XYZ file of C-alpha atoms in Angstrom:
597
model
C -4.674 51.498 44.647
C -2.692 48.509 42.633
C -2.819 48.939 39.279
C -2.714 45.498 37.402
C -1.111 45.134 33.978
C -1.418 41.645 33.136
C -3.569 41.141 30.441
C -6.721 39.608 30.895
C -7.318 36.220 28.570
C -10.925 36.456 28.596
C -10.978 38.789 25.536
C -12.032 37.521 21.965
C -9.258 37.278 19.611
C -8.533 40.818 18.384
C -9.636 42.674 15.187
C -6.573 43.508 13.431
C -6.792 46.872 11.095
C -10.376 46.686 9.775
C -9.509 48.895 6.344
C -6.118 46.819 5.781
C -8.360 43.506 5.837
C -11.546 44.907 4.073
C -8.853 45.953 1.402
C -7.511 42.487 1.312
C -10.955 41.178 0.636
C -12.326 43.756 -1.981
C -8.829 42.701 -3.633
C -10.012 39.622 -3.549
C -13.288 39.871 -4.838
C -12.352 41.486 -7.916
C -9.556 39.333 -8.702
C -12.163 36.063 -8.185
C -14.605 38.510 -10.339
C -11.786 39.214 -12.949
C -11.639 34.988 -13.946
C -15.317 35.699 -15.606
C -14.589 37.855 -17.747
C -12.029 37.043 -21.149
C -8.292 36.949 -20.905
C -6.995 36.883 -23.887
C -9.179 37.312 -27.544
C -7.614 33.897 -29.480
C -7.918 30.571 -28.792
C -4.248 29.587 -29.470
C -2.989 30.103 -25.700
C -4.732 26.948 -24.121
C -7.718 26.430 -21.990
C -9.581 28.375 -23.814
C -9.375 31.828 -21.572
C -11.096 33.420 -24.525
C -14.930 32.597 -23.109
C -17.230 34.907 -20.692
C -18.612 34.167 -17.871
C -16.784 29.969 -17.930
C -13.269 30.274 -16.667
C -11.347 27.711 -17.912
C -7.460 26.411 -17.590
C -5.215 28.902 -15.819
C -8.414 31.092 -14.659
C -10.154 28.459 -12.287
C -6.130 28.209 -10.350
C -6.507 32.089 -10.208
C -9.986 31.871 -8.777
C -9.151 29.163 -6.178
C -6.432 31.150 -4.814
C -8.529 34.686 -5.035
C -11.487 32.357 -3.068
C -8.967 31.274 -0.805
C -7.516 34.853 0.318
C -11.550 35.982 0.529
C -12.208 33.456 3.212
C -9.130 33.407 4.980
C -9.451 37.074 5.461
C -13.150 37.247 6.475
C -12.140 33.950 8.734
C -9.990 36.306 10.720
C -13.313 38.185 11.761
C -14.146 34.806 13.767
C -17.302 35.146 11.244
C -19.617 32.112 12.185
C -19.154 29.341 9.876
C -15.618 30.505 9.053
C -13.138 30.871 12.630
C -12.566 27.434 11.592
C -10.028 27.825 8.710
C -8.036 30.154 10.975
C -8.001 28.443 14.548
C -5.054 30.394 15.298
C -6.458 33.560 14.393
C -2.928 34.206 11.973
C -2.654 36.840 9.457
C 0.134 35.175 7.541
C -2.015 32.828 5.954
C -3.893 35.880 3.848
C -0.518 37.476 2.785
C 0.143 33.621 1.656
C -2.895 33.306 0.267
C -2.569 36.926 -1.298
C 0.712 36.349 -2.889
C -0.169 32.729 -4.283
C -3.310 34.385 -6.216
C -1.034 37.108 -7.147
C 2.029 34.403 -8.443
C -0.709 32.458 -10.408
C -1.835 35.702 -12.062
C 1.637 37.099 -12.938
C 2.649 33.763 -14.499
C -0.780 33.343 -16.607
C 0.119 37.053 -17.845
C 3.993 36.188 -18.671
C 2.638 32.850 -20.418
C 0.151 34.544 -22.420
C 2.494 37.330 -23.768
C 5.488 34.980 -24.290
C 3.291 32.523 -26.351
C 1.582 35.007 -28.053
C 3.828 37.980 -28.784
C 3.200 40.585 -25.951
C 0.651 41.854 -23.574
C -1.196 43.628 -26.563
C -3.141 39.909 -26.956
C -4.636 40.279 -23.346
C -8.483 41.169 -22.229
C -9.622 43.108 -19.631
C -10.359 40.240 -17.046
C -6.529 39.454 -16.912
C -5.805 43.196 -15.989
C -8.894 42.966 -14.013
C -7.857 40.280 -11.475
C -4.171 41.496 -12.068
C -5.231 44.512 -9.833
C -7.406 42.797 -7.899
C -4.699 40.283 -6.869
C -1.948 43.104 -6.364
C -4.569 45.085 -4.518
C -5.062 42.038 -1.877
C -1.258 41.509 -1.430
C -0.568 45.466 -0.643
C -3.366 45.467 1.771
C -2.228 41.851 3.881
C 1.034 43.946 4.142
C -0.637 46.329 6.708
C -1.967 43.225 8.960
C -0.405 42.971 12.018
C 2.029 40.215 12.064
C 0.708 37.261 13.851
C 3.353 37.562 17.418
C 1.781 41.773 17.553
C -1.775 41.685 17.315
C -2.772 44.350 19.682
C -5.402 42.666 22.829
C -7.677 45.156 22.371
C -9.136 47.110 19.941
C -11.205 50.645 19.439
C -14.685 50.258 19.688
C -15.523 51.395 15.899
C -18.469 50.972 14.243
C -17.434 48.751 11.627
C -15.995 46.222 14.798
C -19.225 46.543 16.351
C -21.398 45.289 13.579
C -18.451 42.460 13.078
C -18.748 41.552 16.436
C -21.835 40.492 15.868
C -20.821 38.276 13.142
C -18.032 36.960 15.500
C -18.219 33.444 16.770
C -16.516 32.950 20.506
C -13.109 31.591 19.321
C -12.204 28.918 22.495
C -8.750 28.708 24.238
C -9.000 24.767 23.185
C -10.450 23.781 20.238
C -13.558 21.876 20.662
C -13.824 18.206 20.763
C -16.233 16.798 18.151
C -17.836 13.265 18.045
C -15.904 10.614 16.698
C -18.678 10.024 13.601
C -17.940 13.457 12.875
C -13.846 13.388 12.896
C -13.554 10.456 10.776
C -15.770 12.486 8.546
C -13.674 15.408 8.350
C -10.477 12.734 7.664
C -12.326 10.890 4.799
C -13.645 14.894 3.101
C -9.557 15.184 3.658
C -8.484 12.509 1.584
C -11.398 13.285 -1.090
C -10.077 16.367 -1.361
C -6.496 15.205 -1.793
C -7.653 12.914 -4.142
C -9.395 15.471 -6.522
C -5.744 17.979 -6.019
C -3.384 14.526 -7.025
C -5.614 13.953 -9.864
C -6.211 17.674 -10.872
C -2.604 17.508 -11.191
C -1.741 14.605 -13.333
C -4.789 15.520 -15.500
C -2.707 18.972 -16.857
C -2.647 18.948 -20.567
C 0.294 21.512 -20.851
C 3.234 22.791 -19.360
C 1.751 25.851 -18.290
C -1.188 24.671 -16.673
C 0.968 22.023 -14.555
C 3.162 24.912 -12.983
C 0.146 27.080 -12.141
C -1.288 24.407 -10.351
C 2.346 24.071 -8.381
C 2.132 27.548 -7.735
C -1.110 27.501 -6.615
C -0.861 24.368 -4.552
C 2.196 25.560 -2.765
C 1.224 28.760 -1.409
C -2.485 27.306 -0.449
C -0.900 24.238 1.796
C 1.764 26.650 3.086
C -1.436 28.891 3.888
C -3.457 26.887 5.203
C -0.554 25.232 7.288
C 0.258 28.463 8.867
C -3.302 29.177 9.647
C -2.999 25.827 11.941
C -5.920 23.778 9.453
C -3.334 21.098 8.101
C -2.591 20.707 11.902
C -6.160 20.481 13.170
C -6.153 17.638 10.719
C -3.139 16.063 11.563
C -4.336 15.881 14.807
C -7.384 14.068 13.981
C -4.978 11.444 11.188
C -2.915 10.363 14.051
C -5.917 10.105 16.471
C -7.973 7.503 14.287
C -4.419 6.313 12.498
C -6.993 2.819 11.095
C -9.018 5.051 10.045
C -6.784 6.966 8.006
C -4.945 4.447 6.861
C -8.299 2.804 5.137
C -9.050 6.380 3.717
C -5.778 6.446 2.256
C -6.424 3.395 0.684
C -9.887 3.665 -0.445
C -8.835 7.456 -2.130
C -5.999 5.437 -3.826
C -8.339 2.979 -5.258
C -10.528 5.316 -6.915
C -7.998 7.177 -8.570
C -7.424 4.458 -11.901
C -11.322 5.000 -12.305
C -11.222 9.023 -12.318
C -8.311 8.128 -14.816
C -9.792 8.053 -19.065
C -6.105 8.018 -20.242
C -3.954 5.651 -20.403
C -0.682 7.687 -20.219
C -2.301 9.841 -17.432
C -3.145 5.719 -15.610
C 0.502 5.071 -16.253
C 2.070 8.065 -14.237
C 0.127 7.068 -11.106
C 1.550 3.451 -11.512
C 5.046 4.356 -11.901
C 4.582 6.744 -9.008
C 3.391 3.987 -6.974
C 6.212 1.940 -7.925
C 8.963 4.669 -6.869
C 7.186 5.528 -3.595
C 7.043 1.867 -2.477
C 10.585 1.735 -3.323
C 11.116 4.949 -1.283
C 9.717 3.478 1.871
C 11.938 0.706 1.597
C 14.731 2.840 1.512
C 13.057 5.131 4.343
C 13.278 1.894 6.881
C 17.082 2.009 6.022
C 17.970 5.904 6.207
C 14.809 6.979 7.749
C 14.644 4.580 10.773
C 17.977 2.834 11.172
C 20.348 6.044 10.185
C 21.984 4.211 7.368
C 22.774 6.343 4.150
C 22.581 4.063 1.340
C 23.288 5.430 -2.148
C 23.305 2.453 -3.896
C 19.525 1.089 -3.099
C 18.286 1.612 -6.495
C 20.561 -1.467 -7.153
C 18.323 -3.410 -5.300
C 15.330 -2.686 -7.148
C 16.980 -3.904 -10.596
C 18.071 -7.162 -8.099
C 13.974 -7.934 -8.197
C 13.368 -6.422 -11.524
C 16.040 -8.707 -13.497
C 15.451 -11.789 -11.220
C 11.530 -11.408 -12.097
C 12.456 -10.610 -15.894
C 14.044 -14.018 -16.003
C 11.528 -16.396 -15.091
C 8.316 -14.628 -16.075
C 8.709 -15.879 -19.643
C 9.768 -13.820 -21.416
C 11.244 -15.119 -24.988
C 14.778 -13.570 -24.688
C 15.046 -14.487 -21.612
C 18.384 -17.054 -21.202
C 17.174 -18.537 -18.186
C 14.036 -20.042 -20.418
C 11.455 -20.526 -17.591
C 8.465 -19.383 -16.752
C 7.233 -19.024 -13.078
C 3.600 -18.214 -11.846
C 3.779 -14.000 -10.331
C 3.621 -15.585 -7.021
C 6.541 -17.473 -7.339
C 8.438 -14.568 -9.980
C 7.629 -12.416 -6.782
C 9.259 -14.137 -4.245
C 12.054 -15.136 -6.501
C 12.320 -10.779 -6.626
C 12.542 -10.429 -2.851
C 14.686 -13.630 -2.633
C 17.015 -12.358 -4.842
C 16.904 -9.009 -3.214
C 17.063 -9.756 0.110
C 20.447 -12.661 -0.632
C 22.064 -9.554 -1.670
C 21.112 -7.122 0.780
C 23.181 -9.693 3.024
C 25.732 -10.455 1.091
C 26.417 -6.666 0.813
C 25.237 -5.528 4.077
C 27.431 -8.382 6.448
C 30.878 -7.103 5.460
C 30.118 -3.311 4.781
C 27.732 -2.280 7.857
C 30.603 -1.956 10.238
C 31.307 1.218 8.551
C 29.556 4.824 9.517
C 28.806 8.005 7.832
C 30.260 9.067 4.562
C 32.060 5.354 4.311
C 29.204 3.304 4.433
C 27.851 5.944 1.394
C 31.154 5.350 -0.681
C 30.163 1.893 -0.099
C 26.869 1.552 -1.255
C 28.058 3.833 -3.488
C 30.429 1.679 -5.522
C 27.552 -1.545 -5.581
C 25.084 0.527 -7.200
C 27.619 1.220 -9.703
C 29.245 -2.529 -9.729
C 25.726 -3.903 -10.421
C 25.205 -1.838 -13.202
C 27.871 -2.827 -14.932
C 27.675 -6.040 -13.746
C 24.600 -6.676 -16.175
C 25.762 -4.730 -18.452
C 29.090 -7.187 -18.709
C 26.899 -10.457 -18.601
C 25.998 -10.126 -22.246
C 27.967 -13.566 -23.633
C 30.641 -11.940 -24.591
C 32.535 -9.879 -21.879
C 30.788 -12.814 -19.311
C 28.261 -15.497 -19.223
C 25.048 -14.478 -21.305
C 22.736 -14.207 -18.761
C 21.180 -10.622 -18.989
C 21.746 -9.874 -22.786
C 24.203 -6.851 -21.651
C 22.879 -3.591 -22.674
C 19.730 -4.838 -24.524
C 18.197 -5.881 -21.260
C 15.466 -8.430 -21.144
C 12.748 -7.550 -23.786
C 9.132 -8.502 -24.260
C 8.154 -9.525 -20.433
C 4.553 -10.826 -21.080
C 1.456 -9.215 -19.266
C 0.382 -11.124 -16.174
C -2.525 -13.252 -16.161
C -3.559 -14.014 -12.458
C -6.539 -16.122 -11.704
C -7.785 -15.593 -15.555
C -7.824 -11.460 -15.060
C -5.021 -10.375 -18.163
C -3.427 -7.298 -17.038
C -3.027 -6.570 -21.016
C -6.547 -5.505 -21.864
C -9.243 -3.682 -21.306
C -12.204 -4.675 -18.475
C -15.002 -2.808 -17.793
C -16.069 -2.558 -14.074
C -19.554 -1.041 -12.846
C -19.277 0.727 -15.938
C -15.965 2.148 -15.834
C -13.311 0.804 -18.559
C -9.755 0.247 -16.871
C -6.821 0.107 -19.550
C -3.713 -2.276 -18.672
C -2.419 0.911 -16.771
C -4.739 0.998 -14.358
C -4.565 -3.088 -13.749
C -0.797 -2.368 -13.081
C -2.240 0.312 -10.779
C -4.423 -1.723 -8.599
C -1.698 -4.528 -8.466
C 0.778 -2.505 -7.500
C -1.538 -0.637 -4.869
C -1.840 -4.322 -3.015
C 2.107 -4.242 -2.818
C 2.271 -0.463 -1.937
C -0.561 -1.043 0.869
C 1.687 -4.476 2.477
C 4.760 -2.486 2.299
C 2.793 0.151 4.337
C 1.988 -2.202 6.606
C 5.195 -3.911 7.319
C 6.750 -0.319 7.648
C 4.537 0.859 10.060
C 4.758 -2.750 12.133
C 8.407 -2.013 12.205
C 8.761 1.268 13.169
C 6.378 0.859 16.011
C 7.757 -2.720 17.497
C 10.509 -3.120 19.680
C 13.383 -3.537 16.600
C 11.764 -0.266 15.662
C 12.957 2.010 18.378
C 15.715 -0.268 18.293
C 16.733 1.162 14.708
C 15.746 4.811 16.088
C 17.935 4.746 19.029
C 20.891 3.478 16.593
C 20.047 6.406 14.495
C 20.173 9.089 17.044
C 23.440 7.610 18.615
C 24.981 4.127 18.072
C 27.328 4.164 20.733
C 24.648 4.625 23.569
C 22.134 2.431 21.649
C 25.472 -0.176 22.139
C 25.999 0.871 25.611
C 22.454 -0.384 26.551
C 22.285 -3.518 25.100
C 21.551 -2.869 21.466
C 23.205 -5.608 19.111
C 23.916 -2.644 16.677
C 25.388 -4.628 13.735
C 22.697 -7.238 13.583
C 19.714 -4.569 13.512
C 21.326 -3.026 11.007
C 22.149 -5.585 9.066
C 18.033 -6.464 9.314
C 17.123 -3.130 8.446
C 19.659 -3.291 5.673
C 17.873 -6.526 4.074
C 14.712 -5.475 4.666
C 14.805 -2.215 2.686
C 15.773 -4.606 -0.072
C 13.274 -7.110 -0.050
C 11.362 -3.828 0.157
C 12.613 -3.035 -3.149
C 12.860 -6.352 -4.958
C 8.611 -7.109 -4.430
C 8.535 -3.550 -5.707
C 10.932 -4.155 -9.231
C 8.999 -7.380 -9.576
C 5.959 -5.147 -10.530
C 8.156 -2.507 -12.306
C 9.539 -5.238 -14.951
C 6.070 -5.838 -16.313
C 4.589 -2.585 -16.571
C 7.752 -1.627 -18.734
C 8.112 -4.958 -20.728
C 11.679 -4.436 -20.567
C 14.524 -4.084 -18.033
C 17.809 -2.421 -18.906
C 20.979 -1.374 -16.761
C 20.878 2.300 -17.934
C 17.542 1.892 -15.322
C 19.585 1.548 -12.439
C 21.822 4.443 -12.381
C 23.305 6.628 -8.897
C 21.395 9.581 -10.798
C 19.705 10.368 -14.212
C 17.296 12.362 -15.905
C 14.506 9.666 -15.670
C 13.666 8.067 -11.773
C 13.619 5.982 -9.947
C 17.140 6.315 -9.155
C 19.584 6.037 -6.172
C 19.771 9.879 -6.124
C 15.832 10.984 -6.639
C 15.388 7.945 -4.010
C 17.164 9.467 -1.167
C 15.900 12.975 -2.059
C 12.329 11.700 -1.873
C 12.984 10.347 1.713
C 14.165 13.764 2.588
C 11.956 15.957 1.072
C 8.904 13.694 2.511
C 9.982 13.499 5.872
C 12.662 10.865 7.337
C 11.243 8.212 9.530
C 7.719 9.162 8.791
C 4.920 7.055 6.744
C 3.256 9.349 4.658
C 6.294 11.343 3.884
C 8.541 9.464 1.285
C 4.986 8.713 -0.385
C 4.539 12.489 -1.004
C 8.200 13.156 -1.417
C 8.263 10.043 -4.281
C 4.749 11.566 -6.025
C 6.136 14.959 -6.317
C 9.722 14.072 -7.432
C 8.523 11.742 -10.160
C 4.932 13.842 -11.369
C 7.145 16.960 -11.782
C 9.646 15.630 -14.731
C 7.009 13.693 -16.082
C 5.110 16.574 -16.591
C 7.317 19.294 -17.360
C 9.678 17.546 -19.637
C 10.563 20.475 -21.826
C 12.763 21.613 -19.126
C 14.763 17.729 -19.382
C 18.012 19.694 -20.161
C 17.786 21.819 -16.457
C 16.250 18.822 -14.295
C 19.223 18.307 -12.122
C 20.336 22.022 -12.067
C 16.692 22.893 -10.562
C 16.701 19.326 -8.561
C 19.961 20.590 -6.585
C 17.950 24.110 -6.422
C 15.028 22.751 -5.014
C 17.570 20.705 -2.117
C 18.899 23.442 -1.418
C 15.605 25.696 -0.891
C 14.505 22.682 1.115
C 17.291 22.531 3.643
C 17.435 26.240 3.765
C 14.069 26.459 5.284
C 12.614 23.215 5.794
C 15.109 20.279 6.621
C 12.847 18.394 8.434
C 10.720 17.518 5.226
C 7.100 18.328 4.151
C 5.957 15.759 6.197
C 7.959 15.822 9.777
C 7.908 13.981 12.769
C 7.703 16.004 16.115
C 11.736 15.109 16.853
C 12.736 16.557 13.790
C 10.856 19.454 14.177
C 12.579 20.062 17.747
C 16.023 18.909 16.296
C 15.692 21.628 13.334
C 13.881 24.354 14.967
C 15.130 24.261 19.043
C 16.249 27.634 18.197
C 12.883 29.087 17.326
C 11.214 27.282 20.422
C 9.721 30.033 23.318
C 10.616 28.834 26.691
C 7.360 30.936 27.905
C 4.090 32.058 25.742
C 4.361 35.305 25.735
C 0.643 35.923 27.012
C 1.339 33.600 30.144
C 4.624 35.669 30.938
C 4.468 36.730 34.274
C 5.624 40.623 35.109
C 8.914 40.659 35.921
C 10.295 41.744 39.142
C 10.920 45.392 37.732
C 7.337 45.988 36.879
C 5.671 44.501 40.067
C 7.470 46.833 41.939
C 7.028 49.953 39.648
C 3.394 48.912 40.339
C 3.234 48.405 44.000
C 5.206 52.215 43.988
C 2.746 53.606 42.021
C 0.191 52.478 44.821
């Protein structure tokens, strides 16, 4: 008789250790139970942790992540109405999901005792979902790891009352009708929406890096569960779709927005992630490291500052936007040119020395034309003062308008105007990377000397990509003078404490995800909402920026957002030739087998 020992793939997924994961849950439970109950007895730490049965500040991040860990881990039962957070039927995600309830909880502690002299000032429900939270991540450590769960399981009670619960899990996940995908994308982007805005919305220092805590180890959970690529899936399915979600969640943020300052962030982070998608056509598509391209973006900014009327302006004119716009990107893109013709014959590290040393030469270029070291043309280091709010078809973006009952401060007009430019540069980037000058610039990216071998005119596509990254950036510093009033070299600098810069520019690119849409726009949000909202730490900004590279490269270089080639360039290592459930039995074993018979 043959006995056969390949395993049969008609089996449901497999229950892993039933008391690990009802551990991880009752861990759970009480640390979501702990966030009702009073963490501290004075009202001086804030949020007001102080009240019963409310939790407020830190407390609702603690209960987000302890609800998280609950359902991941009673997903992994293939419970009905649940198999769907965990379509790969992982146990990572809960010990993510464990350890991110856990971080949040350990830092709320350490704030409360730092800012209020010791861990004497603390109530029972912060010890209470302490445990709770250290209970859950002890217990996820005794879940199989997700390449060992066992394919079957003994038949114990407890797994035959679950497998009733259990819902078939598929070997393909199911197709669902269209109405009901574009559904799930636009729930997506609502819920993005109310994360970004959670997020700007923090009061204080400590409730900002709580929510980063909390935020990071939830994606990276829900990542490695295989959610954010169910939903990937469905984004690059109905791309027009997503594209007019995108949009529409944009729009609505100004009017979720009751402060001005908070108005003002999302603004300025719309400004530095248009200007990082310029610059992501130029390093991202064509290969071309540019560490200058900041320069361009004070090329628009001052060429917009001079003829949009402003009184100390030399030039003495004042344009219409339209035509201050296109002077911008005029101005922009005549010295993307005039910089890009004789420099683009160079490669690598000496094209970077070269853009380099314009970034720097503009600087002080302006700074210089101040009527006495040159011409007075950009009053030197005072900049151009006292740009006037625009006024376009009798809407003033200075004041105040009310809108179906929602009031939208001069913030928020900058906002929507700067959205329009945001969604064209968009466009134009995705128009690019998809034509045929597109997979031009890719080809000269992955090697020039082939892309030259077959045809490829590599200096004049580069030179295009070159001056269209900075007509990228000059409609985008157009926008940028007015919302500051003012435009000053110290700006425009390789690197500083305050972005956009040259420096923060590239990183956003790379921490986003080279050549990809969506990733510069999340690289630019995070890099610019982080120092704007932990500014106590000013001094240590690019200590923990160089930190944070470093991290990144370590174990992620492909970005947050990746394309699929960048994920096989970075990771070919880690790719499995064979599943390891579809491996065959080697010669070795078939025979054993067949002796055994």
């Amino acid at each position: 008789m043959t006995t056969n020992t390949t395993p049969t793939n008609t089996a449901l997924l497999p229950l892993p250790t039933p008391a690990a994961r009802a551990a991880t849950a009752t861990g759970a439970a009480i640390a979501l139970a702990g966030t009702f109950l009073a963490w501290t007895w004075t009202a001086e730490f804030p949020g007001n942790l102080t009240v019963t049965g409310y939790p407020g500040g830190l407390q609702v991040l603690t209960l987000i992540s302890a609800a998280l860990t609950l359902l991941l881990t009673l997903s992994g039962y293939g419970i009905k109405g649940l198999h769907w957070l965990t379509p790969g039927g992982a146990n990572s995600p809960v010990r993510l999901a464990s350890l991110g309830t856990l971080g949040t909880t350990g830092f709320t502690i350490g704030a409360i005792s730092a800012k209020l002299g010791g861990i004497v000032n603390l109530e029972p429900g912060a010890w209470i979902s302490a445990t709770g939270a250290l209970i859950a991540v002890t217990a996820s450590l005794g879940l199989p790891h997700d390449q060992e769960l066992p394919h079957t399981t003994r038949p114990t009670p407890l797994n035959r009352f679950l497998n009733s619960l259990r819902a078939p899990t598929p070997q393909r996940a199911k197709e669902l009708p269209s109405w009901a995908e574009i559904l799930i994308i636009a729930a997506a982007f609502g819920v993005a929406l109310h994360v970004f805005t959670y997020g700007i919305d923090t009061e204080y220092a400590e409730l900002f890096i709580g929510y980063i805590i909390c935020v990071a180890f939830a994606f990276t959970a829900l990542t490695r569960a295989g959610l954010i690529a169910r939903i990937t899936h469905l984004t690059a399915k109905h791309r027009n779709v997503t594209l007019a979600a995108a949009l529409i969640a944009a729009f609505c943020f100004p009017f979720t927005q009751q402060n001005e300052e908070y108005a003002l962030i999302g603004a300025n982070i719309l400004i530095f992630a248009t200007v990082a998608l310029g610059l992501n056509v130029v390093v991202g598509l064509a290969g071309l490291l540019d560490l200058g391209y900041v320069a361009f973006l004070g090329v628009g900014a001052y060429a917009a500052a001079l003829v949009s009327g402003s009184p100390l302006s030399p030039v003495g004119v004042q344009f219409p936007f339209w035509a201050a716009v296109l002077t911008g990107a005029a101005a922009s893109l005549v010295f993307g040119v005039v910089i890009g013709a004789p420099t683009l014959r160079l490669r690598g590290d000496y094209l970077a020395i070269v853009t380099l040393g314009f970034g720097e030469i503009f600087r002080l270029t302006v700074n210089a034309l101040n009527g006495v070291s040159g011409p007075d043309l950009t009053n030197g280091s005072q900049g151009i003062p006292s740009i006037p709010d625009l006024n376009l078809f009798g809407f003033d973006f200075g004041i105040s308008h009310d809108i179906a009952g929602f009031t939208l401060g001069r913030s928020a007009n900058y906002y929507l105007l700067m959205l329009v430019f945001t969604a064209a540069v968009v466009l134009v980037f995705r128009r690019s990377g998809e034509s045929r000058i597109g997979r031009a610039w890719v080809a000269i990216r992955e090697d020039e000397t082939a892309a030259t071998a077959m045809g490829i005119n590599a200096f004049r596509l580069k030179l295009l990509a070159f001056a269209l990254g900075a007509t990228l950036a000059g409609l985008a510093g157009t926008v940028q003078a007015h919302v500051s009033y003012t435009v000053t070299p110290e700006q425009y600098q390789f690197a500083g404490s305050v972005p956009p810069n040259s420096a923060f520019l590239l990183a956003a690119v790379i921490l986003g995800g080279m050549g990809t849409l969506s990733g510069p726009l999340v690289g630019a949000a995070l890099l610019y909402l982080i120092p704007a909202k932990l500014q106590f730490m000013q001094d240590y900004q690019l200590f923990l920026f160089g930190l944070a590279l470093m991290l990144l490269m370590r174990f992620r270089p492909e970005g947050l957002v990746a394309d699929r080639r960048k994920q096989l360039e970075f990771h070919e290592n880690d790719q499995l030739d064979v599943p390891a459930e579809d491996t065959p039995p080697t010669r070795k074993t078939a025979g054993t087998t067949k002796a055994g018979a």
